[in-house]
Coordinates of N, CA, C and O in Angstrom, one line a residue:
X22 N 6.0 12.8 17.3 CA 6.5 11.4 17.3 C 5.3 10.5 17.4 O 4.3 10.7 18.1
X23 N 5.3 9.6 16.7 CA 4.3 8.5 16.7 C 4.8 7.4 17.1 O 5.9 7.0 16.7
X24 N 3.9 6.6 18.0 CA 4.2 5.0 18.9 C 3.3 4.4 18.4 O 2.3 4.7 19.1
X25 N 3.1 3.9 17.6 CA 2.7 2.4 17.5 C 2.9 1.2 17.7 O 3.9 0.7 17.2
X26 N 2.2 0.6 18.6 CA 2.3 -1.2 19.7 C 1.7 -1.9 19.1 O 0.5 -1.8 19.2
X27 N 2.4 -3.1 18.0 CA 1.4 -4.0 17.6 C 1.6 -5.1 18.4 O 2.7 -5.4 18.7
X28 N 0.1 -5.9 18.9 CA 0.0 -6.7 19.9 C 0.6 -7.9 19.6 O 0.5 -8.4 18.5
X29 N 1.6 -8.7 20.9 CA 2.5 -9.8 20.5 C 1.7 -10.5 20.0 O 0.6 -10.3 20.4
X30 N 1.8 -11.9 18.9 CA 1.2 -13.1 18.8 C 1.8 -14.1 19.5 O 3.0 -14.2 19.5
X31 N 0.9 -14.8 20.1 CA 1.4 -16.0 21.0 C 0.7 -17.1 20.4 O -0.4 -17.1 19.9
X32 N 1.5 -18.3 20.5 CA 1.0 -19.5 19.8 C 1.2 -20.8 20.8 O 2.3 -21.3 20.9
X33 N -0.1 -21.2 21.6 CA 0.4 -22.6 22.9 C 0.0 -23.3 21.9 O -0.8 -23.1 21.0
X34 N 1.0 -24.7 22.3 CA 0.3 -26.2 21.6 C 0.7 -27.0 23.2 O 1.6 -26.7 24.0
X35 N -0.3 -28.0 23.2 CA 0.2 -28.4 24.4 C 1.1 -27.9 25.3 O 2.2 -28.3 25.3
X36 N 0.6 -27.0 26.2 CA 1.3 -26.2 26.9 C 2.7 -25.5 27.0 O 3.4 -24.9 27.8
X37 N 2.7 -25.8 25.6 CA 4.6 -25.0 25.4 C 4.6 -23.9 24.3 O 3.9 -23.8 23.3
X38 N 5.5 -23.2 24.9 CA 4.7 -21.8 24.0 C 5.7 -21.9 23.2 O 6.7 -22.2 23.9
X39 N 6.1 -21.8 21.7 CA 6.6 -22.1 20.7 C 7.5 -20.6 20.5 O 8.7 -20.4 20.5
X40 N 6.5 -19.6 20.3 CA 6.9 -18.0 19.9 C 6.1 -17.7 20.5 O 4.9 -18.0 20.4
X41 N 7.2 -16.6 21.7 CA 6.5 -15.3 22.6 C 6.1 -14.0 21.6 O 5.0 -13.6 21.8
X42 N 6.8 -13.5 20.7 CA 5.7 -12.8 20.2 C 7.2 -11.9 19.6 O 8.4 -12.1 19.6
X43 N 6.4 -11.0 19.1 CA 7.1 -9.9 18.2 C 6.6 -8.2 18.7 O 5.4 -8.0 19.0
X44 N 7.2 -7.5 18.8 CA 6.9 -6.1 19.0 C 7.6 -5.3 18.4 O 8.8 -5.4 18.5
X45 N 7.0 -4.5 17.5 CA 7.2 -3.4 16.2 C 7.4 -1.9 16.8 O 6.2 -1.4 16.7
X46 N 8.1 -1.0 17.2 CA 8.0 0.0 17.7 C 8.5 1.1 16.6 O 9.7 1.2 16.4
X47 N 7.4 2.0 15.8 CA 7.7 3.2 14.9 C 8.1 4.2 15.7 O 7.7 4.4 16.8
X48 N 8.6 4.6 15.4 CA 8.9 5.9 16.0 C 9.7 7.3 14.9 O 10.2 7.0 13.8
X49 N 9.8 8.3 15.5 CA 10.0 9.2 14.4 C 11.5 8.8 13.2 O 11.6 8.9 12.0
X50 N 12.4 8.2 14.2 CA 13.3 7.3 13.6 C 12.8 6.6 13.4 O 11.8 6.6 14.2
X51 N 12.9 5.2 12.4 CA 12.0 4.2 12.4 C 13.3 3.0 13.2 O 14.5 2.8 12.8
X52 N 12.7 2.5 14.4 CA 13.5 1.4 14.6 C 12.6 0.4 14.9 O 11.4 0.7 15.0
X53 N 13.3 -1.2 15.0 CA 12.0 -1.9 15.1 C 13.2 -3.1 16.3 O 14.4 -3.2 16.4
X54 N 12.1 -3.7 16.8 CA 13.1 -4.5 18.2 C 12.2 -5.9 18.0 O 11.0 -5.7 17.7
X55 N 12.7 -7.3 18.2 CA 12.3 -8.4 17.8 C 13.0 -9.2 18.6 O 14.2 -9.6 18.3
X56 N 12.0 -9.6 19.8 CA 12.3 -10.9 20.9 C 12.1 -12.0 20.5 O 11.1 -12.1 19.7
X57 N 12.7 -12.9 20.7 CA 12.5 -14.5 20.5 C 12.8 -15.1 21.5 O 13.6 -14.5 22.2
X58 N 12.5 -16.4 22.0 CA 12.9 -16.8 22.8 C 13.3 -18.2 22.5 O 12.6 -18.7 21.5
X59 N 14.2 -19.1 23.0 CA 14.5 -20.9 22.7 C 13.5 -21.6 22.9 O 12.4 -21.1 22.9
X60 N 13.6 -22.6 23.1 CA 12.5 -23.4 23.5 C 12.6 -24.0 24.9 O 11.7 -24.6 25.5
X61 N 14.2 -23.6 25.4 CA 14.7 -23.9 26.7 C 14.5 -22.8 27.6 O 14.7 -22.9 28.8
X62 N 13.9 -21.6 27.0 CA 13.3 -20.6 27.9 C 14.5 -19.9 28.9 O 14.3 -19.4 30.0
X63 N 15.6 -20.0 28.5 CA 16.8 -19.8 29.4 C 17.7 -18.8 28.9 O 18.6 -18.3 29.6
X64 N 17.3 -18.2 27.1 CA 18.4 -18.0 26.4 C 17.6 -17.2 25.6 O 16.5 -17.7 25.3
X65 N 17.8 -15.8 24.9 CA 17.3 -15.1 24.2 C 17.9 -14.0 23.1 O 19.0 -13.7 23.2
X66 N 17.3 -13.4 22.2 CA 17.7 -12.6 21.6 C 17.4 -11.0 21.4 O 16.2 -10.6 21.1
X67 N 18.2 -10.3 21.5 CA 17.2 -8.6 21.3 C 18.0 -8.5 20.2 O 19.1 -9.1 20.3
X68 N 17.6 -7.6 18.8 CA 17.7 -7.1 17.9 C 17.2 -5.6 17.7 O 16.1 -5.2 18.0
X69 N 18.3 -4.8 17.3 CA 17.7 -3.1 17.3 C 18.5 -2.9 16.0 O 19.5 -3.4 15.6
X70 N 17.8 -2.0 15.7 CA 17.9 -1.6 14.2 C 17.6 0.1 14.5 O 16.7 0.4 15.3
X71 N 18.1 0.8 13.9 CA 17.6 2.8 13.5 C 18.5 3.5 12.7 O 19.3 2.9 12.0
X72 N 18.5 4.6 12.7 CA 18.4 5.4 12.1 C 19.0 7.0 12.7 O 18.2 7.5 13.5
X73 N 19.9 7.5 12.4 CA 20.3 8.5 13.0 C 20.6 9.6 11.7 O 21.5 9.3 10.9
X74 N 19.8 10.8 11.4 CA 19.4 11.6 10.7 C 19.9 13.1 10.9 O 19.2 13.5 11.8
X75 N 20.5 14.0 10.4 CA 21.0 15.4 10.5 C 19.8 16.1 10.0 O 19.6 16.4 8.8
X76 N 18.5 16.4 11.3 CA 17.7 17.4 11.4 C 17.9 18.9 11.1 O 18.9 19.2 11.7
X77 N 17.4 19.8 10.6 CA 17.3 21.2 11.1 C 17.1 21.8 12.1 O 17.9 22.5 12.7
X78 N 15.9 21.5 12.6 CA 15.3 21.9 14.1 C 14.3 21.1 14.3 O 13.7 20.5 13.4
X79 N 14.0 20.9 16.0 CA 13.2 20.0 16.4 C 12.2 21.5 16.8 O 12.4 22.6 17.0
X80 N 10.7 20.6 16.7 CA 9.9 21.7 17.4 C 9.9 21.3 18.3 O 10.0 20.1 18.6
X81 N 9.7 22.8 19.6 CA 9.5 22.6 20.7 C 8.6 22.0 21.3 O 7.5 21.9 20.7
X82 N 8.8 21.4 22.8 CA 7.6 20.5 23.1 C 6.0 21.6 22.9 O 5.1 21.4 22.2
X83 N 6.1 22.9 24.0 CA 5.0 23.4 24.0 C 4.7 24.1 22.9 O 3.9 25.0 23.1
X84 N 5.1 24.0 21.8 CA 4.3 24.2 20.4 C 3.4 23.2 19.9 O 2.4 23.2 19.2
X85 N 4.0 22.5 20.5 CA 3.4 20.9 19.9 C 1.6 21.0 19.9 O 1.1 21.1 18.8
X86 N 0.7 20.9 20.9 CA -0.4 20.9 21.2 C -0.6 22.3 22.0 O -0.3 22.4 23.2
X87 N -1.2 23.2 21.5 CA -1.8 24.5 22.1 C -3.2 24.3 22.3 O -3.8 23.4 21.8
X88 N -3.5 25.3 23.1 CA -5.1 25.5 23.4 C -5.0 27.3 23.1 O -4.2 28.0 23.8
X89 N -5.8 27.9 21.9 CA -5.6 29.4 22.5 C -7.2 29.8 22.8 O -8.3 29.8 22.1
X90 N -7.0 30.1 23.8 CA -8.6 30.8 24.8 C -8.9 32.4 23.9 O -8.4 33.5 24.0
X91 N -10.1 31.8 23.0 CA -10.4 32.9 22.6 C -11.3 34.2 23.5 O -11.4 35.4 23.1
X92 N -11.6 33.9 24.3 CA -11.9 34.9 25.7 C -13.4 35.2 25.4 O -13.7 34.6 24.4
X93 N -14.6 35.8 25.9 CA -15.5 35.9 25.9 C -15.6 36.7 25.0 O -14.5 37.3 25.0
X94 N -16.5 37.4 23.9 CA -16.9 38.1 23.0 C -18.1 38.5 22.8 O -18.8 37.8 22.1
X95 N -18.6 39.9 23.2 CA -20.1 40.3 22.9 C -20.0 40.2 21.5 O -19.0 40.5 20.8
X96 N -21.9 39.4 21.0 CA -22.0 39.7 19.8 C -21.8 41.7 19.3 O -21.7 42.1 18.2
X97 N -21.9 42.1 20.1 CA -22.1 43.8 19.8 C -20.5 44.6 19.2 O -20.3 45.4 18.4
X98 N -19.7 43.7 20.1 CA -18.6 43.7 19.3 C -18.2 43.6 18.0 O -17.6 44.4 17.4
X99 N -18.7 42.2 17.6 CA -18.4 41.7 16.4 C -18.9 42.7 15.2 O -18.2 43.1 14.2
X100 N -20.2 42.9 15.6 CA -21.0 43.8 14.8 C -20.7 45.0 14.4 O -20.8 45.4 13.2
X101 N -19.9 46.1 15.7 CA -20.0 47.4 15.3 C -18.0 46.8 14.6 O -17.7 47.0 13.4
X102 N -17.2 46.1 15.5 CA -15.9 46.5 14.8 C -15.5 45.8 13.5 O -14.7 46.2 12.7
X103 N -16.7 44.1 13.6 CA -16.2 43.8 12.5 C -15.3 42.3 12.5 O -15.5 41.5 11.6
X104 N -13.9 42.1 14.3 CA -13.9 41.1 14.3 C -13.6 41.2 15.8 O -14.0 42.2 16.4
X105 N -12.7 40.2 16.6 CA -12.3 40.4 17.7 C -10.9 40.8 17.5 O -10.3 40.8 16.5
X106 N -10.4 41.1 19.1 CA -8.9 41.5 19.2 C -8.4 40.1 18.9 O -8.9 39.0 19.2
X107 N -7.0 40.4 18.2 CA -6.1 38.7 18.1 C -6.0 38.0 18.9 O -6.0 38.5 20.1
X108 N -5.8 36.9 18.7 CA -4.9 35.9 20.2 C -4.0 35.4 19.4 O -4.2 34.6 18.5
X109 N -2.8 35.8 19.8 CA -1.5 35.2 19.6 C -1.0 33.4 20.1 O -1.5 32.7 21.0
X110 N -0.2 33.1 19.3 CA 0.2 31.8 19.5 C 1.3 32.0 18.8 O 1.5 32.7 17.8
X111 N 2.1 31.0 19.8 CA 4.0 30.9 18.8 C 4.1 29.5 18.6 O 3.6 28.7 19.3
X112 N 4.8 29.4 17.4 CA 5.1 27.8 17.3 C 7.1 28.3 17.5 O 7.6 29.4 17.4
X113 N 7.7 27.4 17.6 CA 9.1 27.6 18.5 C 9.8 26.5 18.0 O 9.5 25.3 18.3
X114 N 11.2 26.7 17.1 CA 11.6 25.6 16.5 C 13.1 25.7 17.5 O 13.5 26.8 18.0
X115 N 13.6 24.6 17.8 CA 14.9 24.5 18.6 C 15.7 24.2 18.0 O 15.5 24.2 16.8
X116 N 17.3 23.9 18.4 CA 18.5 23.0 18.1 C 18.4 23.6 16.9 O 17.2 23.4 16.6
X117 N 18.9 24.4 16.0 CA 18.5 24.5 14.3 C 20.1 24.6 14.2 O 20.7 25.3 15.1
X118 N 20.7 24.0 13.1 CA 21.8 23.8 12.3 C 21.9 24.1 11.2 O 21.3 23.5 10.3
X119 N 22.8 25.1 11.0 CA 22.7 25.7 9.7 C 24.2 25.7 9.1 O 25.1 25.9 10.0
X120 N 24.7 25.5 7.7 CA 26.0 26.2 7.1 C 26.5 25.0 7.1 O 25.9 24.0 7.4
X121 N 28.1 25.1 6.8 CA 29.2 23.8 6.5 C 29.2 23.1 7.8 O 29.4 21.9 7.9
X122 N 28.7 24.0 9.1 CA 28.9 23.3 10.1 C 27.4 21.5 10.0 O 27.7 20.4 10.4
X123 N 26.6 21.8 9.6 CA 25.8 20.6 9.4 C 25.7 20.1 8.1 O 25.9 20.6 7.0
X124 N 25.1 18.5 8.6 CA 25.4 17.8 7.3 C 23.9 17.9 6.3 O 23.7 16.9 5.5
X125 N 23.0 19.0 6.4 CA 21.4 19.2 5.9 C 22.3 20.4 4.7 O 23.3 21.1 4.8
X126 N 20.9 20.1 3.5 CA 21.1 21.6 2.6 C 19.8 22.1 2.5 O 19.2 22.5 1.5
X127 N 19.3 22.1 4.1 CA 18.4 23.0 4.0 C 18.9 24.4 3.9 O 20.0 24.8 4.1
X128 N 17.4 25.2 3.3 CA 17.6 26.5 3.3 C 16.7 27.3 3.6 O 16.7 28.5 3.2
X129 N 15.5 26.5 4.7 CA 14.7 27.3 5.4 C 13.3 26.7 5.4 O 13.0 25.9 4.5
X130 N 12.6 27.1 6.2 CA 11.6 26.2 6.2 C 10.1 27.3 6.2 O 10.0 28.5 6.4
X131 N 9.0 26.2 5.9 CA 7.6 26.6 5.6 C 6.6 25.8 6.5 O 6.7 24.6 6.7
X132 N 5.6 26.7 7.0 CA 4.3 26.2 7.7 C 3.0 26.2 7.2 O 2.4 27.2 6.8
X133 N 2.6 24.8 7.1 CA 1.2 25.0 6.6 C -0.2 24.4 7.4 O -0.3 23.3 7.8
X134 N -1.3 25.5 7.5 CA -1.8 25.4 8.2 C -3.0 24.8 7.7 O -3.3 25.1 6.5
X135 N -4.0 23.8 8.2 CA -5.2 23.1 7.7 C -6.2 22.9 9.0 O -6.1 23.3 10.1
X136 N -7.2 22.3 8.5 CA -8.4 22.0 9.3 C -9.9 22.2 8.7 O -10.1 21.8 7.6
X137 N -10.7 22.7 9.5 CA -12.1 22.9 8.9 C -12.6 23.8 8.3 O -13.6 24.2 8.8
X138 N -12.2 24.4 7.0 CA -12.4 25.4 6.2 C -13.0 25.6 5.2 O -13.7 24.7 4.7
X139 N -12.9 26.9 4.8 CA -13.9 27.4 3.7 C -13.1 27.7 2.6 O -13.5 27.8 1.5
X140 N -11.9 27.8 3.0 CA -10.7 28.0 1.5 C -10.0 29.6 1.7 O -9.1 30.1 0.9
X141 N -10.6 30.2 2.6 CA -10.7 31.5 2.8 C -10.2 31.3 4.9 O -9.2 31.7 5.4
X142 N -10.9 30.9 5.4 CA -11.2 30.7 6.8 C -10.9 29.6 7.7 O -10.1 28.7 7.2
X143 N -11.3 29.5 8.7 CA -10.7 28.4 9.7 C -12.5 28.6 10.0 O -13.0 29.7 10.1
X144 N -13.3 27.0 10.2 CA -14.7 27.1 10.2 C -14.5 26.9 11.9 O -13.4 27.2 12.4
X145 N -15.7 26.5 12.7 CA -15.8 27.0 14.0 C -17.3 25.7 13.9 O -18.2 25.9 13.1
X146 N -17.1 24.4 14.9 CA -18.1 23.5 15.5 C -18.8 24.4 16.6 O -18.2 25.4 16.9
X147 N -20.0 24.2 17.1 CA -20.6 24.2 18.2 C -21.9 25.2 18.4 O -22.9 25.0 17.6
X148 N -22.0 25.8 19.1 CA -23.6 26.3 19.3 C -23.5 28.1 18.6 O -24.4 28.4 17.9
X149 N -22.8 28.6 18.8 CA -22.5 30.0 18.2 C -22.7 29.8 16.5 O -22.4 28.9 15.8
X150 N -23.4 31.4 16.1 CA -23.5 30.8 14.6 C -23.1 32.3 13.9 O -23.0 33.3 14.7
X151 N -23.0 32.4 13.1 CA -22.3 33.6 11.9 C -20.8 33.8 12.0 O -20.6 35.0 12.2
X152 N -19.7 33.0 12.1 CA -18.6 33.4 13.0 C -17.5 32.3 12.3 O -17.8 31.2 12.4
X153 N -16.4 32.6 11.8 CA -15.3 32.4 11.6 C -14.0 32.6 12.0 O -13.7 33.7 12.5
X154 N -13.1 31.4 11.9 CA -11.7 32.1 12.4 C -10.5 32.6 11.2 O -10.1 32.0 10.2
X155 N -10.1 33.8 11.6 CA -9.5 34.5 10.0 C -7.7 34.4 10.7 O -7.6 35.1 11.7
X156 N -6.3 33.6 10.5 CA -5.4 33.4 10.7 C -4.8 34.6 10.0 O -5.2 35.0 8.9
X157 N -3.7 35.3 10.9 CA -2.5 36.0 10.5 C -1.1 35.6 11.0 O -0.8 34.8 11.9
X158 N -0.5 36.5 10.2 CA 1.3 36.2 10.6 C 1.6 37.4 11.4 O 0.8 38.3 11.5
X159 N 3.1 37.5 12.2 CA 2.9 38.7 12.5 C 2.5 40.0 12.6 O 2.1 40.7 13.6
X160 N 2.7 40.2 11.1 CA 2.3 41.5 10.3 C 1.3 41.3 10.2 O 1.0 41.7 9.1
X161 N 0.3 40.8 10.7 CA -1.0 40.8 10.5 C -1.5 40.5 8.9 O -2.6 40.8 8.4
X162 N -0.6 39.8 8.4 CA -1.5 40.0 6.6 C -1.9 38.4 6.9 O -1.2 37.6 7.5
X163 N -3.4 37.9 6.2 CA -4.0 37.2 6.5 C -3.1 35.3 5.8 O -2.7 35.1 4.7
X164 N -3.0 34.5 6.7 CA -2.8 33.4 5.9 C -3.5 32.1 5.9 O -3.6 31.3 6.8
X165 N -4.2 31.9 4.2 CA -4.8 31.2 4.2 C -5.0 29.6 4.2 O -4.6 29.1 3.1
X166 N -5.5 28.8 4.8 CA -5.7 27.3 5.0 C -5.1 26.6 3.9 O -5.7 26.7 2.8
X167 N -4.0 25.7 4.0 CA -3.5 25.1 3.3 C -2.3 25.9 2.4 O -1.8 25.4 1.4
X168 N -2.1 26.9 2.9 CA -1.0 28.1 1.7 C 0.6 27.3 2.5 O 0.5 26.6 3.5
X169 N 1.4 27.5 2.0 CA 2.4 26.9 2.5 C 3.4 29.0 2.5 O 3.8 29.8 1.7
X170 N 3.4 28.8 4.1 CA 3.9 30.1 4.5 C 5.6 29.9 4.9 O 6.0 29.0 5.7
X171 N 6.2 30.9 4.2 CA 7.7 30.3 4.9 C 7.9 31.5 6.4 O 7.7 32.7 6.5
X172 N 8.5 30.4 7.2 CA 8.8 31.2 8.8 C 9.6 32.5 8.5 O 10.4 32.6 7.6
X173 N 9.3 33.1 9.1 CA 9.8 34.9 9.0 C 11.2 35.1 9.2 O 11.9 35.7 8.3
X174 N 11.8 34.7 10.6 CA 13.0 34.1 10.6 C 13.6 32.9 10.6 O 12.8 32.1 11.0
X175 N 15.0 32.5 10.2 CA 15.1 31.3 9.4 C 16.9 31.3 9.6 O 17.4 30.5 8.8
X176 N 18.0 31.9 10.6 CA 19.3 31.1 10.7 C 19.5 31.3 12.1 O 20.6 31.3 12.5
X177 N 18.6 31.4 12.9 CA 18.9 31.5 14.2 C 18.8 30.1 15.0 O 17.9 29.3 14.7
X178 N 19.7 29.8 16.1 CA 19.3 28.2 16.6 C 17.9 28.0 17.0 O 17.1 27.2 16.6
X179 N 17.7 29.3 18.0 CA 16.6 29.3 17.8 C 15.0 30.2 17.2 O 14.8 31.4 17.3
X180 N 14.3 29.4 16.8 CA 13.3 30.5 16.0 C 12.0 30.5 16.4 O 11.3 29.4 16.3
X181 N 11.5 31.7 17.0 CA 10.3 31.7 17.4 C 9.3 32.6 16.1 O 9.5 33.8 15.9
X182 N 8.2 31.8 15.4 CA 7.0 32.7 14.7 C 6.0 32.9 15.5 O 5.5 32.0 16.1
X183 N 5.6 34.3 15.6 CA 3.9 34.6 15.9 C 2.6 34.6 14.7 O 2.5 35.2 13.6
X184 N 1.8 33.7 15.4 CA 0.7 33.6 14.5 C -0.7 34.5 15.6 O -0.7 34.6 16.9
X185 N -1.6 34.9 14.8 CA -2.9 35.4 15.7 C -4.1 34.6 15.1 O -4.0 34.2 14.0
X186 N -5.5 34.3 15.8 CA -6.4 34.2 15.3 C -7.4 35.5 15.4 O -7.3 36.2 16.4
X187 N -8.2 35.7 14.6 CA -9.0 36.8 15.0 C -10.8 36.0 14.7 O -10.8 35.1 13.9
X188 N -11.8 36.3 15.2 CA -12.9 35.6 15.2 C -13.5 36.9 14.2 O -13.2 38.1 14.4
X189 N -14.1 36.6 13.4 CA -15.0 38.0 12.5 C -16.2 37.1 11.9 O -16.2 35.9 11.9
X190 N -17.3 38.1 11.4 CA -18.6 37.5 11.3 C -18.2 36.7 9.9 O -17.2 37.0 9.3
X191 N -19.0 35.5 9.5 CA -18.9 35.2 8.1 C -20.7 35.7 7.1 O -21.3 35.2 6.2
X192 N -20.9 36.9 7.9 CA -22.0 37.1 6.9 C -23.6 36.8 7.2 O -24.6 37.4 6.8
X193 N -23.6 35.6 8.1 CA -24.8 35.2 8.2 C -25.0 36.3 9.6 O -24.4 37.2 10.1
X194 N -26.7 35.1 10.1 CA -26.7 36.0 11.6 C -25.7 35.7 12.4 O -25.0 34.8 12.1
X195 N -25.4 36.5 13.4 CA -24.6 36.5 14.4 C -25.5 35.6 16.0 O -26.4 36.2 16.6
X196 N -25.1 34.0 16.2 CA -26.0 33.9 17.7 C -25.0 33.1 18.2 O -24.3 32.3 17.8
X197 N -25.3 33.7 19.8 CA -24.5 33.4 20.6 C -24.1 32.0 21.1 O -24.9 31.2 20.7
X198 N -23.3 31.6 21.7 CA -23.1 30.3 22.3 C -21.5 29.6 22.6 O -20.7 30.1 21.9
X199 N -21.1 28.8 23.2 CA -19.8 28.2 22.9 C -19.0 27.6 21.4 O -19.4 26.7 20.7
X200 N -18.1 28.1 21.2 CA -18.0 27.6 19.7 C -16.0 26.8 20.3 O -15.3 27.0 21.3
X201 N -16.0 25.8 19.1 CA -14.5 25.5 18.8 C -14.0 25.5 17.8 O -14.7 26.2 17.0
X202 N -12.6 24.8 17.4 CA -12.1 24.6 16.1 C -10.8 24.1 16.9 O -10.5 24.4 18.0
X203 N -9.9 23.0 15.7 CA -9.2 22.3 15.7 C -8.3 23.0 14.4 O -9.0 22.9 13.4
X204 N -7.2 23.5 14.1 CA -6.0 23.6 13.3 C -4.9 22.8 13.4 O -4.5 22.3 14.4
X205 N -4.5 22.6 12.5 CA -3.0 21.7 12.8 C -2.3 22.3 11.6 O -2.7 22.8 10.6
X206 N -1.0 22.1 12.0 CA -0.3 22.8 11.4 C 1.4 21.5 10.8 O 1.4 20.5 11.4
X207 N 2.1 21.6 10.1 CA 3.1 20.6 9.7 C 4.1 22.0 9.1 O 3.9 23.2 8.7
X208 N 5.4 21.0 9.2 CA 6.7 22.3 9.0 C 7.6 21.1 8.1 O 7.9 19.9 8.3
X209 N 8.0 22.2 6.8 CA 8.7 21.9 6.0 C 9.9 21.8 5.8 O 10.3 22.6 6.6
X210 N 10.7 21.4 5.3 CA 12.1 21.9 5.0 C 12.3 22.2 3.6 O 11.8 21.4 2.8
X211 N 12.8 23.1 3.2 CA 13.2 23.1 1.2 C 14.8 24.0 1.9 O 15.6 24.3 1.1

C-alpha cells in the first residue's frame, strides 16, 4: 500500500485565510478527500470518493518485508562444497477467491523476482568478495532475476510458496567480510 501526503496550500491576505488547504490521499484504492472551508469558518465540507475492487488474494502482512539471515559462512566451505546450505523464505497469499463464486477471471498467479543482478544471479553490496546469491523454488530448480515464475499452488484460500537463497562463489577470489542484498519481488494475476 502506498500513502502519499501532499502538503496543504494555505493562502492569508490580511489575516483571513481564504482556503485551508486540500489533502490528496493514494492509496492502494485510489480515493482522494477534499476539505474546504466558508469564509464564516462555522460550516464545511468532506468529499470521499473510492473504489471497491474483487481481488484474488491479498499478500500477507509478514511476506511483505523479510529479512533472511544468511548465518555465518567459512570461506572453506564455499570452496570445498561449492555453495552454502539454503535459507528458506515463504511469501503467503490470503483471502483468495476463486470460481463462479467471485467476480475476478483470474486463473492464477506469477512472481517476479528483481534487484541487483548479473542476469543469472542476485549481486551482494559490502565488504565480502567472490560471492553471489543463486534463488530457487521449492524443488530447488534455480529462478532467475526478472523470469516471471508462476506460484506452485494456485486454488487454495490460502497459498503458501517456498523460495531458498543459496550464497555460491561467482568465480573470482573468495574474501571475507559482511555482505547484503536487497530483492523485491511483485505478484501477478493472468
Amino acid at each position: 500500500m502506498t500513502l502519499n501526503l501532499i502538503n496543504p496550500f494555505l493562502s492569508l491576505k490580511n489575516h483571513s485565510m481564504k482556503r485551508i488547504g486540500q489533502i490528496i490521499l493514494f492509496c492502494h484504492i485510489t480515493s482522494a478527500t477534499h476539505i474546504y472551508a466558508n469564509s464564516d469558518y462555522g460550516h464545511g465540507k468532506v468529499e470521499l470518493n473510492g473504489e471497491i475492487v474483487e481481488s484474488a488474494c491479498t499478500i500477507d502482512m509478514n511476506s511483505l518485508d523479510q529479512t533472511v539471515d544468511m548465518g555465518i559462512i567459512p570461506i572453506s566451505t564455499l570452496s570445498r562444497l561449492g555453495e552454502s546450505k539454503p535459507k528458506d523464505f515463504f511469501i503467503t497469499l490470503i483471502d483468495c477467491r476463486w470460481g463462479e463464486s467471485s467476480k475476478n477471471n483470474y486463473q492464477g498467479f506469477d512472481v517476479t523476482f528483481t534487484g541487483h543482478t548479473n542476469d543469472q544471479f542476485f549481486l551482494v553490496d559490502g565488504e565480502a568478495e567472490g560471492i553471489q546469491l543463486r534463488l530457487e523454488n521449492s524443488s530447488g530448480k534455480q529462478i532467475l532475476p526478472g523470469m516471471k515464475v508462476p506460484f506452485e499452488e494456485q486454488t487454495a484460500e490460502t497459498i503458501i510458496n517456498k523460495y531458498s537463497f543459496k550464497l555460491i562463489p561467482n568465480g573470482q577470489e573468495l574474501k571475507p567480510g559482511l555482505y547484503s542484498s536487497l530483492v523485491h519481488y511483485s505478484i501477478s494475476y493472468n
